[in-house]
């Protein structure tokens, strides 16, 4: 994670106009002080997308999206915040500065590593297309042996690592890259403490090369596939595939092959196609299945599932039909459900893989066939635990049901759990009431097992749920005070001087944001609504604030409105305090008369306080 200096972020926001950021994506028409156009997030005929250059943010009424320049790039390019910052900095030639915790030398080395990988990718690509004996051999292998189109290799940067790997090293040395970067890039076997490049050996020789890219499309690593011509002296000669090692750019468990390509098509397809290998993914792309991605090996990780969930809520699992492929699919299912993904499966016959399967189908027929062939996650899991080709013992049935229950409990949704149970009932014909009873018992036992280690977590979660205010009607008082503070800077400090944060009884987002803003003002940390983004913690908060900033003030007399809101907020607080006192009095026994009198006196004071609501001047 990159931590940018706040001054750097402010410089980008100051130098980069929201109009310039949006213009490549939307045809904008100026109307007075703002611009409008068709939504870049939804299909529409009437413009509902507005850009406000004076406040440097946008609002899309058809999708509900709103935000600043960073938020727009995040939404449009499906990027995390740090990646959006880097995109804008690169696009507008603004140097990035990092917090002191980020080593400047390491950031410089990262730049070198990106450059090294880009040069290496181009080197491999040229070798693949070269008019040489090796170039002719690898193209013949690609087109004849693997049945890929040559244009596919060109489009997706497939390359070839020549038998003599010294040329790449010499090219990089000529370009004066540091030895530290060349040592850590993973392209060479350097040996411990060996600083003499003449003794280094290329990691990839005589292999088909596939570039691994980050979400922004930058090459960060490679996979090399062994060939007949891979030299015997290659230390990894027996490995069919070898990857770059872990480097400052590449962590195998945090990267999905093809995600940079697939995310560009996710809006049209609305689901990812998860395959096992990189060549499977490339085959899918060639056949028009543009949202295919692959982990770096068969075992997908929770981090990779989280990456997919960032861009879509649906995945279709298209793994090998052999036992290993099916087991890999079964392992990933609980992770996918925990990540909030809706999963479907495309079953293949034993010994069949997506590459071979797709090669045998005409491109125009593929999508229609796959859409007809998908099965649900639970249907797939039931097929694994309740195979139709043999009769199961009672013990095997019980074990199978418990495994299915384990999968079902990966979701907290009672509706989803019920649908899963219905599917088990339909496909196994086990009595529905028995299933329900056994499932409730399973959940109780699971809860008891986890209680000691999860007690603190459960308590915290219950507190969060209690305070979330999901069922609470939004109050207008907090909304109006926020509206005034954000749009009337001259009375914002006056409101903060008068309003006690304890008066804000609402636990909804408006109440939470009002408390936070008031605290900033009272502590002297408030820099005005232009810096509001620094206080926001999630997208829901951002949507509220940007909507408030866009709202026209509906008040002719802002100060009078502020005092009316303050009075209402104060009254709500007094009434709540009085109700608490009434409850305490009701709970006291006959022997606690003195305490009753004290509480009643306090209640009288509260009643008198109702007529003395504070106000700003």
Coordinates of C-alpha atoms in Angstrom, one line a residue:
X1 CA 0.0 0.0 0.0
X2 CA 1.3 3.4 -1.0
X3 CA 0.9 6.3 1.5
X4 CA 1.0 9.6 -0.3
X5 CA 1.7 12.9 1.3
X6 CA -1.4 14.9 1.9
X7 CA 0.3 17.9 0.3
X8 CA 0.8 15.7 -2.8
X9 CA -2.8 14.8 -3.0
X10 CA -3.8 18.4 -2.6
X11 CA -1.5 19.4 -5.4
X12 CA -3.1 16.9 -7.7
X13 CA -6.6 18.2 -6.8
X14 CA -5.4 21.8 -7.2
X15 CA -3.7 21.2 -10.6
X16 CA -6.2 18.8 -12.2
X17 CA -9.6 19.9 -13.2
X18 CA -12.5 17.5 -12.9
X19 CA -13.6 18.6 -16.4
X20 CA -10.2 17.4 -17.9
X21 CA -10.5 14.1 -16.0
X22 CA -14.1 13.4 -17.1
X23 CA -13.9 14.7 -20.7
X24 CA -12.2 11.6 -22.2
X25 CA -15.1 9.5 -21.0
X26 CA -18.1 11.8 -21.4
X27 CA -19.2 14.4 -24.0
X28 CA -19.8 17.4 -21.7
X29 CA -21.9 20.5 -22.5
X30 CA -21.6 23.6 -20.4
X31 CA -24.7 25.0 -18.8
X32 CA -24.0 28.1 -16.7
X33 CA -21.4 27.3 -14.0
X34 CA -21.6 23.5 -14.5
X35 CA -21.3 20.9 -17.2
X36 CA -23.6 18.0 -18.0
X37 CA -23.6 14.8 -20.1
X38 CA -24.8 11.3 -20.3
X39 CA -23.9 9.0 -17.4
X40 CA -20.7 7.1 -17.9
X41 CA -22.0 4.5 -15.5
X42 CA -25.5 3.8 -16.9
X43 CA -27.1 3.7 -20.3
X44 CA -29.5 6.7 -20.6
X45 CA -31.0 9.1 -23.1
X46 CA -31.4 12.1 -20.9
X47 CA -28.3 13.6 -19.3
X48 CA -28.2 13.1 -15.5
X49 CA -24.4 13.5 -15.0
X50 CA -23.2 16.8 -13.7
X51 CA -19.7 18.2 -13.3
X52 CA -19.1 21.2 -11.1
X53 CA -15.6 22.7 -11.9
X54 CA -15.9 25.3 -9.1
X55 CA -16.1 22.6 -6.4
X56 CA -14.1 20.0 -8.5
X57 CA -16.5 17.1 -8.2
X58 CA -19.2 15.3 -10.1
X59 CA -22.7 13.9 -9.4
X60 CA -24.5 11.2 -11.4
X61 CA -28.2 11.1 -10.5
X62 CA -28.9 7.9 -12.5
X63 CA -26.4 5.8 -10.7
X64 CA -26.1 7.7 -7.4
X65 CA -22.3 8.0 -7.8
X66 CA -20.6 11.2 -6.8
X67 CA -17.1 12.3 -5.8
X68 CA -13.9 14.1 -6.7
X69 CA -11.3 13.3 -9.4
X70 CA -9.9 10.3 -7.6
X71 CA -13.4 8.8 -7.0
X72 CA -14.3 9.2 -10.7
X73 CA -11.2 7.3 -11.8
X74 CA -11.8 4.7 -9.2
X75 CA -15.3 4.1 -10.4
X76 CA -14.6 4.3 -14.2
X77 CA -11.4 2.3 -14.2
X78 CA -12.3 -0.1 -11.3
X79 CA -9.2 0.9 -9.3
X80 CA -8.4 1.2 -5.6
X81 CA -7.6 4.7 -4.3
X82 CA -3.8 4.4 -4.5
X83 CA -4.0 3.2 -8.1
X84 CA -6.3 6.0 -9.0
X85 CA -3.9 8.5 -7.6
X86 CA -1.0 7.0 -9.6
X87 CA -3.1 7.1 -12.8
X88 CA -3.9 10.8 -12.4
X89 CA -0.3 11.6 -11.4
X90 CA 1.0 9.8 -14.5
X91 CA -1.7 11.2 -16.8
X92 CA -1.0 14.9 -15.8
X93 CA 2.7 14.5 -15.2
X94 CA 2.7 15.3 -11.5
X95 CA 5.4 13.7 -9.4
X96 CA 4.2 11.6 -6.5
X97 CA 5.5 12.1 -3.0
X98 CA 5.2 9.5 -0.2
X99 CA 5.1 9.7 3.6
X100 CA 8.4 9.4 5.4
X101 CA 7.6 5.8 6.2
X102 CA 8.0 5.0 2.5
X103 CA 11.6 4.7 1.6
X104 CA 12.4 7.0 -1.3
X105 CA 15.1 4.6 -2.5
X106 CA 12.6 1.7 -2.6
X107 CA 10.2 3.8 -4.6
X108 CA 13.0 4.6 -7.1
X109 CA 13.8 0.9 -7.3
X110 CA 10.1 0.1 -8.0
X111 CA 10.3 2.5 -11.0
X112 CA 13.4 0.7 -12.2
X113 CA 11.7 -2.7 -11.8
X114 CA 8.7 -1.6 -13.9
X115 CA 11.1 -0.3 -16.6
X116 CA 13.1 -3.6 -16.5
X117 CA 10.0 -5.7 -16.9
X118 CA 8.7 -3.6 -19.8
X119 CA 12.0 -3.9 -21.6
X120 CA 12.1 -7.7 -20.9
X121 CA 8.5 -8.1 -22.2
X122 CA 9.4 -6.3 -25.4
X123 CA 12.6 -8.3 -25.7
X124 CA 10.6 -11.6 -25.5
X125 CA 8.0 -10.3 -27.9
X126 CA 10.6 -9.4 -30.5
X127 CA 12.2 -12.8 -30.1
X128 CA 8.8 -14.5 -30.7
X129 CA 8.3 -12.6 -34.0
X130 CA 11.9 -12.6 -35.1
X131 CA 12.9 -13.9 -38.5
X132 CA 15.2 -16.5 -36.9
X133 CA 15.3 -20.3 -36.6
X134 CA 14.1 -20.0 -33.0
X135 CA 11.4 -17.5 -33.9
X136 CA 10.1 -19.7 -36.7
X137 CA 10.1 -22.7 -34.3
X138 CA 8.1 -20.9 -31.5
X139 CA 5.5 -19.5 -34.0
X140 CA 5.0 -23.0 -35.4
X141 CA 4.5 -24.3 -31.9
X142 CA 2.0 -21.6 -31.1
X143 CA 0.0 -21.9 -34.3
X144 CA 0.3 -25.6 -35.1
X145 CA 0.9 -27.4 -31.8
X146 CA -1.3 -25.1 -29.7
X147 CA -3.8 -24.0 -32.4
X148 CA -3.6 -20.3 -31.3
X149 CA -3.8 -17.4 -33.8
X150 CA -0.7 -15.4 -34.3
X151 CA -2.7 -12.2 -33.8
X152 CA -3.6 -13.5 -30.3
X153 CA 0.1 -13.7 -29.4
X154 CA 0.6 -10.1 -30.7
X155 CA -2.5 -8.7 -29.0
X156 CA -1.7 -10.2 -25.5
X157 CA 2.1 -9.8 -25.6
X158 CA 3.1 -13.5 -25.7
X159 CA 6.8 -13.9 -26.2
X160 CA 9.8 -16.2 -26.3
X161 CA 12.9 -16.4 -24.1
X162 CA 15.8 -17.2 -26.5
X163 CA 18.3 -20.0 -25.7
X164 CA 21.0 -17.4 -25.3
X165 CA 19.7 -15.2 -22.4
X166 CA 22.7 -12.9 -22.2
X167 CA 21.3 -10.5 -24.8
X168 CA 18.6 -9.3 -22.3
X169 CA 21.1 -8.9 -19.5
X170 CA 23.5 -6.9 -21.7
X171 CA 20.7 -4.6 -22.9
X172 CA 19.7 -3.9 -19.3
X173 CA 23.3 -3.3 -18.3
X174 CA 23.7 -0.9 -21.2
X175 CA 20.7 1.1 -20.0
X176 CA 22.5 1.6 -16.6
X177 CA 20.0 0.0 -14.3
X178 CA 21.3 -0.5 -10.8
X179 CA 22.6 -3.8 -9.7
X180 CA 20.1 -3.8 -6.8
X181 CA 17.2 -3.6 -9.3
X182 CA 18.7 -6.2 -11.6
X183 CA 19.3 -8.5 -8.6
X184 CA 15.7 -8.2 -7.3
X185 CA 13.9 -8.2 -10.6
X186 CA 13.8 -12.1 -10.6
X187 CA 14.9 -12.4 -14.2
X188 CA 18.3 -13.8 -13.4
X189 CA 19.9 -16.4 -11.1
X190 CA 22.5 -14.2 -9.3
X191 CA 23.6 -16.3 -6.4
X192 CA 24.0 -15.0 -2.9
X193 CA 26.4 -12.1 -2.6
X194 CA 27.3 -12.4 -6.3
X195 CA 27.6 -8.8 -7.6
X196 CA 29.4 -9.8 -10.9
X197 CA 26.8 -9.8 -13.7
X198 CA 29.1 -12.0 -15.9
X199 CA 28.3 -14.8 -13.5
X200 CA 24.6 -14.3 -13.6
X201 CA 22.3 -16.7 -15.5
X202 CA 18.9 -16.1 -17.1
X203 CA 16.0 -17.6 -15.3
X204 CA 14.0 -18.1 -18.5
X205 CA 15.7 -19.8 -21.5
X206 CA 14.0 -21.6 -24.4
X207 CA 10.5 -21.0 -23.0
X208 CA 7.2 -19.6 -24.2
X209 CA 6.8 -16.4 -22.2
X210 CA 3.6 -14.9 -20.8
X211 CA 3.6 -11.5 -19.2
X212 CA 1.8 -11.1 -15.9
X213 CA 0.4 -7.6 -15.4
X214 CA -0.9 -5.6 -12.5
X215 CA -4.4 -4.0 -12.6
X216 CA -3.0 -1.0 -14.5
X217 CA -1.6 -3.2 -17.2
X218 CA 2.1 -2.8 -16.2
X219 CA 4.2 -5.9 -16.6
X220 CA 5.3 -7.1 -13.1
X221 CA 6.4 -10.8 -13.7
X222 CA 6.5 -13.6 -16.2
X223 CA 5.5 -17.2 -16.6
X224 CA 7.7 -19.4 -18.8
X225 CA 6.4 -22.7 -20.3
X226 CA 8.9 -25.4 -21.0
X227 CA 9.3 -26.5 -24.6
X228 CA 11.2 -29.3 -26.4
X229 CA 14.0 -26.8 -27.0
X230 CA 14.3 -25.7 -23.3
X231 CA 18.0 -26.5 -22.6
X232 CA 19.0 -29.4 -20.4
X233 CA 21.2 -27.0 -18.3
X234 CA 18.1 -25.1 -17.2
X235 CA 17.9 -25.7 -13.4
X236 CA 14.1 -25.8 -13.7
X237 CA 14.1 -28.0 -16.9
X238 CA 11.7 -30.5 -15.5
X239 CA 9.1 -27.8 -14.4
X240 CA 6.5 -27.4 -17.0
X241 CA 5.8 -23.8 -15.9
X242 CA 8.0 -21.5 -13.8
X243 CA 7.0 -18.1 -12.5
X244 CA 9.0 -15.1 -11.6
X245 CA 9.9 -15.3 -7.8
X246 CA 8.3 -12.9 -5.3
X247 CA 9.6 -9.4 -5.9
X248 CA 8.8 -5.9 -4.7
X249 CA 6.3 -5.8 -7.6
X250 CA 5.0 -9.3 -7.6
X251 CA 3.2 -11.4 -4.9
X252 CA 1.8 -14.6 -6.4
X253 CA -1.2 -14.8 -4.0
X254 CA -2.3 -11.2 -4.6
X255 CA -2.3 -11.1 -8.4
X256 CA -4.7 -12.6 -10.9
X257 CA -3.6 -13.2 -14.5
X258 CA -5.6 -11.2 -17.0
X259 CA -7.5 -9.1 -14.5
X260 CA -6.2 -5.9 -16.2
X261 CA -7.9 -7.1 -19.4
X262 CA -11.0 -8.7 -17.9
X263 CA -12.0 -5.7 -15.8
X264 CA -12.4 -3.6 -19.0
X265 CA -15.2 -5.9 -20.2
X266 CA -16.9 -6.7 -16.9
X267 CA -19.6 -4.0 -17.4
X268 CA -20.9 -5.9 -20.4
X269 CA -20.5 -9.4 -19.1
X270 CA -21.2 -8.9 -15.3
X271 CA -19.2 -11.9 -14.3
X272 CA -15.7 -13.2 -14.3
X273 CA -14.7 -16.5 -15.9
X274 CA -12.2 -18.3 -13.6
X275 CA -9.9 -20.7 -15.3
X276 CA -6.9 -22.7 -14.0
X277 CA -4.1 -21.6 -16.3
X278 CA -2.9 -18.6 -18.3
X279 CA -3.2 -20.4 -21.6
X280 CA -6.7 -21.3 -20.7
X281 CA -7.4 -17.6 -20.1
X282 CA -5.8 -16.6 -23.4
X283 CA -7.9 -19.3 -25.2
X284 CA -11.0 -17.8 -23.6
X285 CA -10.0 -14.3 -24.8
X286 CA -9.4 -15.6 -28.3
X287 CA -12.9 -17.2 -28.3
X288 CA -14.6 -13.9 -27.2
X289 CA -14.8 -14.7 -23.5
X290 CA -13.0 -11.5 -22.5
X291 CA -13.6 -11.7 -18.7
X292 CA -11.4 -14.8 -18.1
X293 CA -8.8 -14.7 -15.3
X294 CA -6.5 -17.2 -13.8
X295 CA -4.7 -17.6 -10.4
X296 CA -0.9 -18.1 -10.5
X297 CA -1.4 -21.9 -9.9
X298 CA -4.4 -24.0 -9.0
X299 CA -4.9 -22.7 -5.5
X300 CA -6.7 -19.4 -5.5
X301 CA -6.4 -17.3 -2.4
X302 CA -8.9 -15.2 -0.3
X303 CA -7.0 -12.1 -1.4
X304 CA -7.6 -13.0 -5.0
X305 CA -11.3 -13.5 -4.3
X306 CA -11.4 -10.1 -2.8
X307 CA -9.9 -8.7 -5.9
X308 CA -12.6 -10.2 -8.0
X309 CA -15.3 -9.0 -5.7
X310 CA -14.0 -5.4 -6.0
X311 CA -15.1 -5.4 -9.7
X312 CA -18.1 -7.9 -9.9
X313 CA -20.4 -10.0 -7.8
X314 CA -20.5 -13.1 -10.0
X315 CA -17.9 -15.6 -11.1
X316 CA -18.2 -18.7 -13.3
X317 CA -15.7 -21.4 -12.5
X318 CA -14.3 -23.1 -15.6
X319 CA -11.6 -25.5 -14.3
X320 CA -10.2 -28.8 -15.5
X321 CA -12.5 -31.8 -15.5
X322 CA -10.1 -34.1 -13.8
X323 CA -10.2 -34.9 -10.1
X324 CA -7.6 -32.3 -9.3
X325 CA -9.5 -29.6 -11.1
X326 CA -12.8 -30.5 -9.3
X327 CA -11.0 -30.6 -5.9
X328 CA -9.6 -27.1 -6.6
X329 CA -13.0 -25.9 -7.5
X330 CA -14.4 -27.3 -4.3
X331 CA -11.7 -25.6 -2.2
X332 CA -12.4 -22.2 -3.7
X333 CA -16.1 -22.4 -3.2
X334 CA -16.2 -21.4 0.5
X335 CA -13.8 -18.6 -0.1
X336 CA -15.9 -17.2 -3.0
X337 CA -19.1 -17.3 -0.8
X338 CA -17.2 -15.6 2.1
X339 CA -16.1 -12.9 -0.3
X340 CA -19.7 -12.2 -1.3
X341 CA -19.5 -13.8 -4.8
X342 CA -22.3 -15.6 -6.5
X343 CA -20.7 -18.7 -8.0
X344 CA -21.6 -20.9 -10.9
X345 CA -19.7 -23.8 -12.5
X346 CA -19.1 -25.0 -16.0
X347 CA -18.6 -28.8 -15.7
X348 CA -16.2 -30.5 -18.0
X349 CA -15.7 -34.2 -18.7
X350 CA -13.0 -36.2 -17.1
X351 CA -9.5 -35.4 -18.6
X352 CA -11.0 -32.3 -20.4
X353 CA -9.6 -28.8 -19.9
X354 CA -11.0 -25.4 -21.0
X355 CA -8.2 -25.0 -23.6
X356 CA -8.9 -28.3 -25.4
X357 CA -12.7 -27.9 -25.0
X358 CA -12.8 -24.3 -26.5
X359 CA -10.4 -25.3 -29.3
X360 CA -13.0 -27.8 -30.6
X361 CA -15.9 -25.3 -30.6
X362 CA -16.6 -22.6 -33.2
X363 CA -16.3 -19.1 -31.7
X364 CA -19.9 -18.1 -32.6
X365 CA -21.3 -21.1 -30.7
X366 CA -19.3 -20.9 -27.5
X367 CA -21.2 -18.3 -25.5
X368 CA -24.6 -19.9 -26.2
X369 CA -23.3 -23.4 -25.2
X370 CA -21.7 -22.2 -22.0
X371 CA -24.8 -20.3 -20.9
X372 CA -26.9 -23.5 -21.3
X373 CA -24.3 -25.6 -19.5
X374 CA -23.7 -23.6 -16.2
X375 CA -24.8 -25.2 -12.9
X376 CA -25.2 -23.6 -9.5
X377 CA -22.5 -23.8 -6.8
X378 CA -24.6 -26.1 -4.6
X379 CA -25.4 -28.4 -7.6
X380 CA -21.7 -28.8 -8.2
X381 CA -20.9 -29.4 -4.5
X382 CA -23.7 -32.0 -4.2
X383 CA -22.4 -33.8 -7.3
X384 CA -19.0 -34.0 -5.6
X385 CA -20.3 -35.4 -2.3
X386 CA -23.2 -37.4 -3.7
X387 CA -21.9 -39.0 -6.9
X388 CA -24.5 -40.7 -9.0
X389 CA -22.3 -43.5 -10.1
X390 CA -22.4 -45.4 -6.8
X391 CA -24.6 -46.0 -3.7
X392 CA -23.5 -44.2 -0.6
X393 CA -23.4 -45.6 3.0
X394 CA -25.3 -43.8 5.7
X395 CA -21.9 -42.6 7.1
X396 CA -20.9 -41.2 3.7
X397 CA -24.3 -39.4 3.4
X398 CA -23.9 -37.9 6.9
X399 CA -20.3 -36.8 6.1
X400 CA -21.4 -35.3 2.8
X401 CA -24.2 -33.3 4.4
X402 CA -21.9 -31.9 7.0
X403 CA -19.5 -30.8 4.3
X404 CA -22.4 -29.1 2.5
X405 CA -23.5 -27.4 5.8
X406 CA -19.9 -26.1 6.2
X407 CA -20.2 -24.5 2.8
X408 CA -23.6 -23.0 3.5
X409 CA -22.5 -21.4 6.7
X410 CA -19.9 -19.4 4.7
X411 CA -22.8 -16.9 4.0
X412 CA -24.6 -15.1 6.8
X413 CA -27.7 -14.6 4.6
X414 CA -30.6 -16.6 5.9
X415 CA -32.3 -16.4 2.5
X416 CA -29.2 -17.8 0.7
X417 CA -28.9 -20.6 3.4
X418 CA -32.5 -21.5 2.8
X419 CA -32.1 -21.6 -1.0
X420 CA -29.0 -23.9 -0.5
X421 CA -31.0 -26.2 1.7
X422 CA -33.9 -26.3 -0.8
X423 CA -31.3 -27.4 -3.5
X424 CA -29.9 -30.1 -1.3
X425 CA -33.4 -31.4 -0.7
X426 CA -34.3 -31.4 -4.4
X427 CA -31.1 -33.2 -5.5
X428 CA -30.6 -35.7 -2.6
X429 CA -34.3 -36.3 -1.7
X430 CA -33.4 -36.1 2.0
X431 CA -36.5 -35.0 4.0
X432 CA -36.6 -31.2 4.1
X433 CA -37.6 -30.9 7.8
X434 CA -34.8 -33.3 8.7
X435 CA -32.3 -31.2 6.8
X436 CA -33.5 -28.0 8.5
X437 CA -33.3 -29.6 12.0
X438 CA -29.8 -31.0 11.3
X439 CA -28.6 -27.7 9.9
X440 CA -29.8 -25.8 13.0
X441 CA -28.0 -28.3 15.2
X442 CA -24.8 -28.0 13.0
X443 CA -24.9 -24.2 13.4
X444 CA -25.4 -24.4 17.2
X445 CA -22.5 -26.8 17.6
X446 CA -20.3 -24.6 15.3
X447 CA -21.2 -21.5 17.3
X448 CA -20.3 -23.3 20.6
X449 CA -16.9 -24.5 19.2
X450 CA -16.0 -20.9 18.0
X451 CA -17.4 -19.0 21.0
X452 CA -14.3 -18.8 23.2
X453 CA -12.0 -17.5 20.5
X454 CA -14.7 -15.3 18.8
X455 CA -16.4 -13.8 21.9
X456 CA -14.7 -10.5 21.6
X457 CA -15.4 -10.3 17.8
X458 CA -19.1 -11.2 18.3
X459 CA -19.5 -8.6 20.9
X460 CA -18.0 -5.9 18.7
X461 CA -20.1 -7.0 15.8
X462 CA -23.3 -6.8 17.8
X463 CA -22.4 -3.3 18.9
X464 CA -21.8 -2.2 15.3
X465 CA -25.1 -3.7 14.2
X466 CA -27.0 -2.1 17.1
X467 CA -25.6 1.3 16.2
X468 CA -25.9 1.0 12.4
X469 CA -29.3 2.8 12.3
X470 CA -30.4 0.7 9.3
X471 CA -34.0 0.7 10.4
X472 CA -33.9 4.2 11.7
X473 CA -35.7 7.0 9.8
X474 CA -33.2 9.7 8.8
X475 CA -33.8 12.9 10.7
X476 CA -33.8 16.3 9.0
X477 CA -32.2 18.2 11.8
X478 CA -28.7 16.6 11.3
X479 CA -29.1 16.9 7.5
X480 CA -29.9 20.6 7.7
X481 CA -27.1 21.4 10.1
X482 CA -24.6 19.6 7.8
X483 CA -26.0 21.4 4.8
X484 CA -25.5 24.7 6.6
X485 CA -22.0 23.9 7.8
X486 CA -20.8 22.8 4.4
X487 CA -22.3 25.6 2.4
X488 CA -22.2 28.5 4.9
X489 CA -18.6 28.6 6.2
X490 CA -19.2 31.9 8.1
X491 CA -21.7 30.3 10.5
X492 CA -20.0 26.8 10.7
X493 CA -17.8 27.8 13.7
X494 CA -20.8 29.5 15.5
X495 CA -22.8 26.3 15.2
X496 CA -19.9 24.3 16.6
X497 CA -19.5 26.7 19.6
X498 CA -23.2 26.2 20.5
X499 CA -24.0 22.6 19.7
X500 CA -22.8 19.9 22.2
X501 CA -22.0 16.7 20.3
X502 CA -23.9 14.8 23.1
X503 CA -27.1 16.3 21.8
X504 CA -26.8 14.3 18.6
X505 CA -28.9 11.2 19.4
X506 CA -29.1 9.9 15.9
X507 CA -26.8 7.0 15.0
X508 CA -27.4 7.2 11.2
X509 CA -24.7 8.5 8.8
X510 CA -25.9 12.1 9.1
X511 CA -25.5 12.1 12.8
X512 CA -22.1 10.4 12.6
X513 CA -20.9 12.9 10.1
X514 CA -22.2 15.9 12.0
X515 CA -20.4 14.7 15.2
X516 CA -17.2 14.3 13.3
X517 CA -17.4 17.7 11.6
X518 CA -18.3 19.5 14.8
X519 CA -15.3 17.8 16.6
X520 CA -13.0 19.0 13.8
X521 CA -14.2 22.5 14.1
X522 CA -14.0 22.6 17.9
X523 CA -10.4 21.3 17.8
X524 CA -9.4 23.9 15.2
X525 CA -8.7 21.2 12.6
X526 CA -11.5 22.3 10.2
X527 CA -10.2 23.4 6.8
X528 CA -13.6 23.9 5.2
X529 CA -15.7 21.8 2.9
X530 CA -12.9 21.6 0.3
X531 CA -11.0 19.3 2.6
X532 CA -14.0 17.3 3.7
X533 CA -12.8 14.3 1.8
X534 CA -10.1 13.7 4.4
X535 CA -12.7 13.0 7.0
X536 CA -14.7 10.4 5.0
X537 CA -14.2 6.7 5.7
X538 CA -16.4 5.0 3.1
X539 CA -18.4 5.4 -0.1
X540 CA -21.7 5.9 1.7
X541 CA -20.3 8.9 3.6
X542 CA -18.8 10.3 0.4
X543 CA -22.2 10.0 -1.4
X544 CA -23.9 11.9 1.4
X545 CA -21.4 14.7 1.5
X546 CA -21.1 15.2 -2.2
X547 CA -24.9 15.3 -2.4
X548 CA -25.0 17.9 0.3
X549 CA -22.4 20.0 -1.4
X550 CA -24.5 20.0 -4.6
X551 CA -27.7 20.9 -2.9
X552 CA -28.9 24.5 -3.1
X553 CA -29.6 26.0 0.2
X554 CA -33.4 26.0 0.6
X555 CA -33.2 28.6 3.4
X556 CA -33.7 32.3 2.9
X557 CA -32.4 33.0 6.4
X558 CA -29.5 30.6 7.2
X559 CA -28.9 31.9 10.7
X560 CA -32.6 31.6 11.6
X561 CA -32.7 28.0 10.2
X562 CA -29.6 27.1 12.1
X563 CA -31.2 28.3 15.4
X564 CA -34.4 26.3 14.6
X565 CA -32.3 23.2 14.0
X566 CA -30.2 23.7 17.2
X567 CA -33.4 24.2 19.2
X568 CA -34.9 21.0 17.8
X569 CA -31.7 19.0 18.4
X570 CA -31.5 20.4 22.0
X571 CA -35.2 19.4 22.6
X572 CA -34.6 15.9 21.3
X573 CA -31.7 15.5 23.7
X574 CA -33.7 16.9 26.7
X575 CA -36.6 14.6 26.0
X576 CA -34.3 11.6 25.7
X577 CA -32.7 12.5 29.1
X578 CA -36.1 12.9 30.7
X579 CA -37.2 9.5 29.4
X580 CA -34.1 8.0 30.9
X581 CA -34.8 9.6 34.3
X582 CA -38.4 8.3 34.1
X583 CA -37.2 4.8 33.5
X584 CA -34.7 5.0 36.4
X585 CA -37.4 6.3 38.7
X586 CA -39.8 3.4 37.7
X587 CA -37.0 0.9 38.4
X588 CA -36.3 2.1 42.0
X589 CA -37.9 0.3 45.0
X590 CA -39.8 1.8 47.9
X591 CA -36.7 1.9 50.1
X592 CA -34.9 4.3 47.7
X593 CA -37.0 7.3 48.3
X594 CA -34.1 9.7 48.6
X595 CA -32.8 8.7 45.1
X596 CA -36.3 9.1 43.7
X597 CA -36.5 12.7 45.0
X598 CA -33.0 13.5 43.5
X599 CA -34.1 12.2 40.1
X600 CA -37.4 14.0 40.2
X601 CA -35.5 17.3 41.0
X602 CA -33.2 16.6 38.1
X603 CA -36.3 16.0 35.9
X604 CA -37.7 19.4 36.9
X605 CA -34.5 21.1 35.9
X606 CA -34.7 19.4 32.5
X607 CA -38.2 20.7 32.0
X608 CA -37.1 24.3 32.8
X609 CA -34.1 23.8 30.4
X610 CA -36.5 23.2 27.5
X611 CA -37.3 26.9 27.4
X612 CA -33.6 27.9 27.4
X613 CA -32.3 26.4 24.2
X614 CA -29.0 28.0 23.1
X615 CA -28.7 29.9 19.8
X616 CA -26.1 31.5 17.6
X617 CA -25.8 35.3 17.4

